[in-house]
CSV table of C-alpha atoms and ligand atoms in Angstrom, one decimal:
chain,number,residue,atom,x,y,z
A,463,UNK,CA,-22.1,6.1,1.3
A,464,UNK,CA,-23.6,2.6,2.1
A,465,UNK,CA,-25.6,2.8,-1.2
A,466,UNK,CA,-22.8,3.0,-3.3
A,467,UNK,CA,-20.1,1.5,-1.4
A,468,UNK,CA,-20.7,-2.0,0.5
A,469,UNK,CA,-17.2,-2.9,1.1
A,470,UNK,CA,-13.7,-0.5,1.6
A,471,UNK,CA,-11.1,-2.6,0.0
A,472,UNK,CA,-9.2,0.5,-2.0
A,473,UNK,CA,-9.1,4.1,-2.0
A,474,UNK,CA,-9.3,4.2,-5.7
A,475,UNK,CA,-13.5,3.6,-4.9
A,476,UNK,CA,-13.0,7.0,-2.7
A,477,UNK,CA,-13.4,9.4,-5.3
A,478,UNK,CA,-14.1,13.3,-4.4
A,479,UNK,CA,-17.2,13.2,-3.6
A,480,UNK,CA,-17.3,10.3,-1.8
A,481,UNK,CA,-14.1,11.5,0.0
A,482,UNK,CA,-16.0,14.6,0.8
A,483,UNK,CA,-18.9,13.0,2.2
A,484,UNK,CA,-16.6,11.2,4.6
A,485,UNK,CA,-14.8,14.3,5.7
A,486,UNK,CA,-18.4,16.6,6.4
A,487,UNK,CA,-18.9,12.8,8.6
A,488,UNK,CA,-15.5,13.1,10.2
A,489,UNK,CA,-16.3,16.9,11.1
A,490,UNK,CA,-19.7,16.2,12.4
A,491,UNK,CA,-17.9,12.9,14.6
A,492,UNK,CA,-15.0,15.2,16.1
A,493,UNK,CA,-17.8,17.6,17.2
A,494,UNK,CA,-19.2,14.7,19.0
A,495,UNK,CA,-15.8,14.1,20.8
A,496,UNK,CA,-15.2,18.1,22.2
A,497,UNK,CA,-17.1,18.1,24.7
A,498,UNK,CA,-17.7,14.6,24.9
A,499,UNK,CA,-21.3,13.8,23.7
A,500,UNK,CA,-23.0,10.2,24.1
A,501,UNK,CA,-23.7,8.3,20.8
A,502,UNK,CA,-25.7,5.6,20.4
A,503,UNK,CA,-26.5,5.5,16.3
A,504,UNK,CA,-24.9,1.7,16.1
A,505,UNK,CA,-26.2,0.6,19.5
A,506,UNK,CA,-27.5,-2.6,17.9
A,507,UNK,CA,-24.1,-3.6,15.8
A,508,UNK,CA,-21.6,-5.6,16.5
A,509,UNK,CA,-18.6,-5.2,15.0
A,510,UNK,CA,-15.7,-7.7,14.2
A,511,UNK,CA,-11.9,-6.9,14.2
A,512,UNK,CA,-9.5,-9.4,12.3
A,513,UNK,CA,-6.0,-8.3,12.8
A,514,UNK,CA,-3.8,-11.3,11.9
A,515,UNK,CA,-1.0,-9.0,11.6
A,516,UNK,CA,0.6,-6.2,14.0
A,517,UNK,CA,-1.7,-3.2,14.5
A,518,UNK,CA,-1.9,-0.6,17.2
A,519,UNK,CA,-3.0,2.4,15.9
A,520,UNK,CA,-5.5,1.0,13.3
A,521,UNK,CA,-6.8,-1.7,15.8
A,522,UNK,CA,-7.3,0.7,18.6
A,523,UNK,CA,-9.0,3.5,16.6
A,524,UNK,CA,-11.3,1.1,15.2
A,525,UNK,CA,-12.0,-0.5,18.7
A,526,UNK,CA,-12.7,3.1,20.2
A,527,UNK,CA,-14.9,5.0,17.5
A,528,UNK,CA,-16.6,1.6,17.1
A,529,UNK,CA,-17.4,2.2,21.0
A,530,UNK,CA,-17.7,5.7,20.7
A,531,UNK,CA,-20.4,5.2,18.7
A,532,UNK,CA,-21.9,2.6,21.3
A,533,UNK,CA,-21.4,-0.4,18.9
A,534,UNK,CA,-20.2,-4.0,20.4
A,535,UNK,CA,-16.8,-4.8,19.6
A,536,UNK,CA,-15.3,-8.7,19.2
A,537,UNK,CA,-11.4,-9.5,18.2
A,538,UNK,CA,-9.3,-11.8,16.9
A,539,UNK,CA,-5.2,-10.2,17.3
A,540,UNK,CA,-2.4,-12.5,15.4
A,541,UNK,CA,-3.2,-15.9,13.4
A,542,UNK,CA,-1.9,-17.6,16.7
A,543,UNK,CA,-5.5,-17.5,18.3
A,544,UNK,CA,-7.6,-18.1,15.1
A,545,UNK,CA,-8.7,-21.3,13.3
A,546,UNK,CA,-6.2,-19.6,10.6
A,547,UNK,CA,-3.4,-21.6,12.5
A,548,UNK,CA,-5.3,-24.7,12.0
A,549,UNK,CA,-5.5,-24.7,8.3
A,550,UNK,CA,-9.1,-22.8,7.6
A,551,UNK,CA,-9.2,-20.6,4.7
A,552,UNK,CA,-9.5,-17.0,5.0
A,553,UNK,CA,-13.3,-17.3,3.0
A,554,UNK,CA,-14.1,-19.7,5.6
A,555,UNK,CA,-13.3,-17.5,8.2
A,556,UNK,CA,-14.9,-14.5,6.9
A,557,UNK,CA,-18.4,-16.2,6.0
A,558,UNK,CA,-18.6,-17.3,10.0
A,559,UNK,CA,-17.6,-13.9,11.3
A,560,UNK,CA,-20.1,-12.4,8.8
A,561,UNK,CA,-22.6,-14.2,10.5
A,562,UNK,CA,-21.7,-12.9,14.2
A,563,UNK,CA,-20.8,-9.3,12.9
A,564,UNK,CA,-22.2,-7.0,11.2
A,565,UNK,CA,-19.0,-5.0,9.4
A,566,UNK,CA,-15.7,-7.0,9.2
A,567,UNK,CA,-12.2,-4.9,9.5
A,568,UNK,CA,-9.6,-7.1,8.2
A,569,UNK,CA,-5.8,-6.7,8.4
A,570,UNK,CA,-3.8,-9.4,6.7
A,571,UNK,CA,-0.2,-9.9,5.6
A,572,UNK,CA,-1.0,-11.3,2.2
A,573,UNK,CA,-1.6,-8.9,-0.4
A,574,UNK,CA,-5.0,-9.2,-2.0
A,575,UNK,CA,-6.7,-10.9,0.5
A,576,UNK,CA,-9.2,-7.9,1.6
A,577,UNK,CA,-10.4,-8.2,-1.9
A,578,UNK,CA,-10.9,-12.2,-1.9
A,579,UNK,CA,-12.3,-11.5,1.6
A,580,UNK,CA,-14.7,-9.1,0.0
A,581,UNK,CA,-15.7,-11.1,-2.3
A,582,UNK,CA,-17.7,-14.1,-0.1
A,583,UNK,CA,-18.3,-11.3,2.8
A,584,UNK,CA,-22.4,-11.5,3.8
A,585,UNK,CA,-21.5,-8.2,5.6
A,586,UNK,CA,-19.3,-4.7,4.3
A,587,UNK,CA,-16.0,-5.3,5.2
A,588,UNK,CA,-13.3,-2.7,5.5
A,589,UNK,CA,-9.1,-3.3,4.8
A,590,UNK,CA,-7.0,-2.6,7.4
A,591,UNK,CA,-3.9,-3.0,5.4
A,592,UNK,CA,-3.5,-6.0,3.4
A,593,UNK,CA,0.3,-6.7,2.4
A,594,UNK,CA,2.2,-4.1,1.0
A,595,UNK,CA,-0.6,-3.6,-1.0
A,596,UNK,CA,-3.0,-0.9,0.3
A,597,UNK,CA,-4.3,1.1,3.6
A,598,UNK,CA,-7.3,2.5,2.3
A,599,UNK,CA,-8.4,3.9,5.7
A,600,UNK,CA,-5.1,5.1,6.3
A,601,UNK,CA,-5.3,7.4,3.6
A,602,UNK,CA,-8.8,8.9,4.2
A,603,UNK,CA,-6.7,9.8,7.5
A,604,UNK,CA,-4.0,11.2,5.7
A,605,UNK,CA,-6.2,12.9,3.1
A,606,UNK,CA,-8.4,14.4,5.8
A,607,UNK,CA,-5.3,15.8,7.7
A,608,UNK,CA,-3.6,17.6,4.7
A,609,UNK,CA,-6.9,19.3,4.4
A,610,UNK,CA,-7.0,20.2,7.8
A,611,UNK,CA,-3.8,21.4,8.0
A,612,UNK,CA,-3.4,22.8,4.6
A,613,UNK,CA,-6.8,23.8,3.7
A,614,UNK,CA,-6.5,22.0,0.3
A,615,UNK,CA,-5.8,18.8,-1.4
A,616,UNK,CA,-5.0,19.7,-4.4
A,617,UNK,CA,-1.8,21.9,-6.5
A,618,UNK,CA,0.2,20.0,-3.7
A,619,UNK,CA,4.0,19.0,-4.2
A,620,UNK,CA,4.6,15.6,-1.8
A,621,UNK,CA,7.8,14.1,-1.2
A,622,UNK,CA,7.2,10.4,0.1
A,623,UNK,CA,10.1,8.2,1.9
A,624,UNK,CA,11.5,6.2,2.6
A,625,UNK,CA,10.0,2.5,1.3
A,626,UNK,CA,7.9,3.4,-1.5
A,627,UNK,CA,7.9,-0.5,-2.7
A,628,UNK,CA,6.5,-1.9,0.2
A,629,UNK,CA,5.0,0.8,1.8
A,630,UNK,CA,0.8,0.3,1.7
A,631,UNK,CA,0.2,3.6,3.2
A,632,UNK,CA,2.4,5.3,0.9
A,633,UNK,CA,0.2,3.2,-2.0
A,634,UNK,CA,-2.8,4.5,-0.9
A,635,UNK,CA,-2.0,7.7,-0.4
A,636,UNK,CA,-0.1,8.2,-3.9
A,637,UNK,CA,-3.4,6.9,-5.5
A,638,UNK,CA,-6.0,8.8,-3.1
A,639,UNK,CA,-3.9,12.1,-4.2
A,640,UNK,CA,-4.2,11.3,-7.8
A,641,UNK,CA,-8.3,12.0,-7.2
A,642,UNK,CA,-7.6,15.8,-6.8
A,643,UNK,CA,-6.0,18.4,-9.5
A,644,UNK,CA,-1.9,19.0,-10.1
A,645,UNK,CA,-1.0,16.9,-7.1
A,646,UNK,CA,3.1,16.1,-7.8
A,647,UNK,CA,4.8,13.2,-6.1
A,648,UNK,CA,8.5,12.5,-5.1
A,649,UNK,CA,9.1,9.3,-4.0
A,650,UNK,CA,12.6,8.6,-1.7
A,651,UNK,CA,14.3,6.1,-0.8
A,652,UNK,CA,17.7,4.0,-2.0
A,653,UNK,CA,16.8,2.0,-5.7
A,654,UNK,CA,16.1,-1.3,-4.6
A,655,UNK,CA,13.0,0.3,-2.7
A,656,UNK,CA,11.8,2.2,-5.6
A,657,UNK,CA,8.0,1.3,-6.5
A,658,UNK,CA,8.0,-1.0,-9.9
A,659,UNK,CA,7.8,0.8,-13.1
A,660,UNK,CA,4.7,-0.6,-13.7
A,661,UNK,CA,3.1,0.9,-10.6
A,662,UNK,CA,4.9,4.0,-11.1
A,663,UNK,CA,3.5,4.3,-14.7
A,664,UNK,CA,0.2,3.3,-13.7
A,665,UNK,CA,0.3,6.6,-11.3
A,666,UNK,CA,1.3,9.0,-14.3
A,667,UNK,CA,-1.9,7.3,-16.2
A,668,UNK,CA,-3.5,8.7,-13.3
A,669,UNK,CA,-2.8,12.3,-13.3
A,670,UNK,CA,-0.5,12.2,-11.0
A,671,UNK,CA,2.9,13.8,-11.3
A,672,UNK,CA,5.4,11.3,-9.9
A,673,UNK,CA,9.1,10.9,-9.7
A,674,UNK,CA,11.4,8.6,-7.9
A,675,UNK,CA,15.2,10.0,-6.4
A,676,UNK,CA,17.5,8.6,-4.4
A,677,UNK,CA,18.5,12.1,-2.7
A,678,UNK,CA,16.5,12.7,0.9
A,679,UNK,CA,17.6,16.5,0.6
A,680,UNK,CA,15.1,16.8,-2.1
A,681,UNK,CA,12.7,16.5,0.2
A,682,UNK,CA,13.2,19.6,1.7
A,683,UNK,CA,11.7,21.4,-1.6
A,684,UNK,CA,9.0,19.5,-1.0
A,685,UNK,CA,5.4,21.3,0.4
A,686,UNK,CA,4.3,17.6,2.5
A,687,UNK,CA,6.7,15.6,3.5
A,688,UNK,CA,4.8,12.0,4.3
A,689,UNK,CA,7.3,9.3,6.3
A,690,UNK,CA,7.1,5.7,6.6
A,691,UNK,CA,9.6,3.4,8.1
A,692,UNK,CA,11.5,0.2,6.3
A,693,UNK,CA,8.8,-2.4,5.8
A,694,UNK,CA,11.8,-4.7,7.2
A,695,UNK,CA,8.8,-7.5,7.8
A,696,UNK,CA,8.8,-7.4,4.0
A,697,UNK,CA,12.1,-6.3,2.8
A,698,UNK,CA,13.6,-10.0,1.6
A,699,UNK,CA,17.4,-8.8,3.1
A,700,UNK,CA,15.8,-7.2,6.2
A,701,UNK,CA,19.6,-6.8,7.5
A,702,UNK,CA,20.8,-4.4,4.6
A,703,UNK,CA,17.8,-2.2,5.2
A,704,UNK,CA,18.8,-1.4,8.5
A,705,UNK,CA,21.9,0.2,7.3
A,706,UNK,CA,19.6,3.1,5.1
A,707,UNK,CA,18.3,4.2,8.8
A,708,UNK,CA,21.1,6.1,8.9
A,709,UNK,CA,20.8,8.2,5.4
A,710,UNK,CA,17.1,8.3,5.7
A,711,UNK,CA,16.1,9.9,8.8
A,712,UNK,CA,14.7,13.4,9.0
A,713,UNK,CA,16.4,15.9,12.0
A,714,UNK,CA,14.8,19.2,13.5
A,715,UNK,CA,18.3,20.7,11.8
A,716,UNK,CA,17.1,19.6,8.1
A,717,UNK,CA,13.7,21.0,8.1
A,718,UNK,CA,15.4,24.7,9.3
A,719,UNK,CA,15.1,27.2,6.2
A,720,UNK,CA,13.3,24.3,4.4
A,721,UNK,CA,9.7,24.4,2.1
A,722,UNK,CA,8.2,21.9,4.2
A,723,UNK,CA,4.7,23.3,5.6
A,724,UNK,CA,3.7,20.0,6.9
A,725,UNK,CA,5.6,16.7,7.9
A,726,UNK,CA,3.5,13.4,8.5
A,727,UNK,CA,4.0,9.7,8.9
A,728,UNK,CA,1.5,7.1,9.4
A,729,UNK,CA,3.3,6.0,12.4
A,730,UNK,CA,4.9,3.7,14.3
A,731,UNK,CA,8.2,5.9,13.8
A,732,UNK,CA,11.3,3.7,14.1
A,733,UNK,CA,13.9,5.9,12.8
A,734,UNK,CA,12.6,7.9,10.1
A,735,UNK,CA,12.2,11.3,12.4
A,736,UNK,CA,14.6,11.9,15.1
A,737,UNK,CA,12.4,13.0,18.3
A,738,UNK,CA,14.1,16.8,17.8
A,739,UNK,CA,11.2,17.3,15.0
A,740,UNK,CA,8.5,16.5,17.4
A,741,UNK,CA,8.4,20.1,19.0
A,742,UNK,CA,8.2,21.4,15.5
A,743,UNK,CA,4.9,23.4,14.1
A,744,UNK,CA,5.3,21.2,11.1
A,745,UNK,CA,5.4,18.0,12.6
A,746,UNK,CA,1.4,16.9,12.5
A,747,UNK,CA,1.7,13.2,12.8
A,748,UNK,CA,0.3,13.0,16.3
A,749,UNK,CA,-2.2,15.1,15.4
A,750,UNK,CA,-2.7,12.7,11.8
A,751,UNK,CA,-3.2,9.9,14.5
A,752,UNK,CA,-5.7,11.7,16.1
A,753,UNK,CA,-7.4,11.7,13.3
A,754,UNK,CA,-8.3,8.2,13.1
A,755,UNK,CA,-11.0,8.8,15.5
A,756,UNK,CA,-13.3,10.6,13.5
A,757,UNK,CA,-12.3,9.0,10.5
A,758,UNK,CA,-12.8,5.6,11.0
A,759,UNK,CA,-16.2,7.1,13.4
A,760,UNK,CA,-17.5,8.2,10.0
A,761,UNK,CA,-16.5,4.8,8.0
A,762,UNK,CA,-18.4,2.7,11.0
A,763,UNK,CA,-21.4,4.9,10.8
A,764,UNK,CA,-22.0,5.5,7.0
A,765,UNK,CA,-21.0,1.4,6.3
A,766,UNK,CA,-22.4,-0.6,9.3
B,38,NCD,C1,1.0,1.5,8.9
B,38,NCD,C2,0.7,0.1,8.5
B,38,NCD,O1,0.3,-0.8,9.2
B,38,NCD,O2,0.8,-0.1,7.2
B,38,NCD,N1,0.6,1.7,10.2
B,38,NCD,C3,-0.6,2.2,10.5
B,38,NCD,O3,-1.6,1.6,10.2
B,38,NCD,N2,-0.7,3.4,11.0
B,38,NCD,C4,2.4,1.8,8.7
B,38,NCD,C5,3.5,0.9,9.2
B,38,NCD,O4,3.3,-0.2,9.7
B,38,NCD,O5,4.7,1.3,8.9
């Protein structure tokens, strides 16, 4: 992968094959992890994680399969701490860290910036969400678990709730889906949450069937159903949001009798699935956050 991919900064440079490649890695990484076997392929790396905005599953999974893999591991968690606080630029920051590191993960609040980060990077650097714009990794989590589950990625019809504006993993995942045959999207959520036209058409340019509604009960005809919480951190009247909680949450009682094979969310949950859905065959998103293990083993060991 290295040789055609230096940085991760979307999933639209994940086509197919290179999605394939990363899933035979994933396999061979989770084989690694039942029974537990010692790996030492990035003995000699270091590698650098700059969250300067809330993470704990994407922080954590890098941290672990970087040590899995017996890699050194240094941090920087919120602006707070950094030299960010103090007025440095973001290229600034990345050139010295590219110096100390040899991959960069970077999770920023500020759409864009993984690119611009990218872009002056002496070493491949990976997003880890930038704004509500994408969650590249985050899909190859998704992707990987659909096909795990499912046993195929594509002919698939996807409902996605409940934030589809500022949602990054629902973003990522719309356009990583739009890589594979007849994939059909239904994005939820009330109209002032709806992704831009110009997104949305952007999609259908793609290949990729999409439709917005206002209706959660449509979900239910759907094959995946793929959750998100209110991006309330980016939702301008934060307050109003809170009141869709109510209309958008999915019950153990609605998925009874419905089509839905598989129900994920890229987690944290806040109030999208009531806790009665956990015990549910269909509900996979703990085993979807398991996943980032072996996925973002794979991305350290074919990038760093
Ligand atoms: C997501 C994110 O950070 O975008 N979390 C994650 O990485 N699993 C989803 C979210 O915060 O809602």
């Amino acid at each position: 992968l290295r040789h055609v991919l230096d940085h991760l900064i979307s999933i639209d440079q994940v086509d197919k094959d290179r999605a394939g490649e990363i899933f035979a890695t994933a396999d061979e990484m989770a084989a690694t992890l039942s029974p537990r076997t010692r790996l030492t392929m990035l003995a000699d790396r270091v590698i650098a994680l700059l969250f300067f905005e809330p993470s704990s599953r994407t922080i954590l999974s890098f941290h672990a399969a970087a040590a899995r893999l017996g890699a050194a591991v240094i941090e920087h968690r919120g602006v707070e701490s950094s030299s960010l606080s103090k007025g440095e630029s973001i290229e600034d920051t990345i050139r010295v860290v590219g110096a100390y590191a040899d991959l960069i993960v970077l999770r920023h609040e500020q759409a864009g910036v993984a690119a611009r980060a990218a872009a002056v990077s002496p070493v491949p650097l990976i997003n880890g969400g930038d704004g509500h714009n994408e969650h590249p990794t985050q899909a190859l989590i998704d992707l990987y678990t659909i096909r795990q589950e499912l046993g195929r990625l594509d002919g698939l019809h996807v409902g996605m709730g409940f934030d589809p504006r500022h949602s990054r993993s629902i973003h990522s995942l719309c356009r990583g889906l739009s890589h594979y045959s007849d994939n059909e999207v239904l994005l939820v959520g009330p109209r002032e949450l709806w992704l831009p036209p110009e997104q949305e058409k952007e999609l259908l340019a793609r290949g990729l069937a999409v439709s917005q509604t206002e209706d959660p009960q449509r979900l239910l005809e759907c094959e995946v159903v793929y959750v998100n919480r209110f991006q309330e951190e980016r939702i301008a009247d934060a307050q109003a949001a809170r009141a869709f909680r109510e209309r958008y949450c999915i019950a153990a009682a609605d998925l009874e009798g419905s089509r839905v094979a598989l129900l994920l969310d890229p987690l944290p949950r806040v109030h999208e699935i009531a806790i009665d859905v956990d015990e549910l065959p269909q509900a996979a998103y703990f085993r979807q956050a398991a996943n980032g293990i072996p996925i973002r083993m794979a991305l350290l060991s074919l990038l760093a």
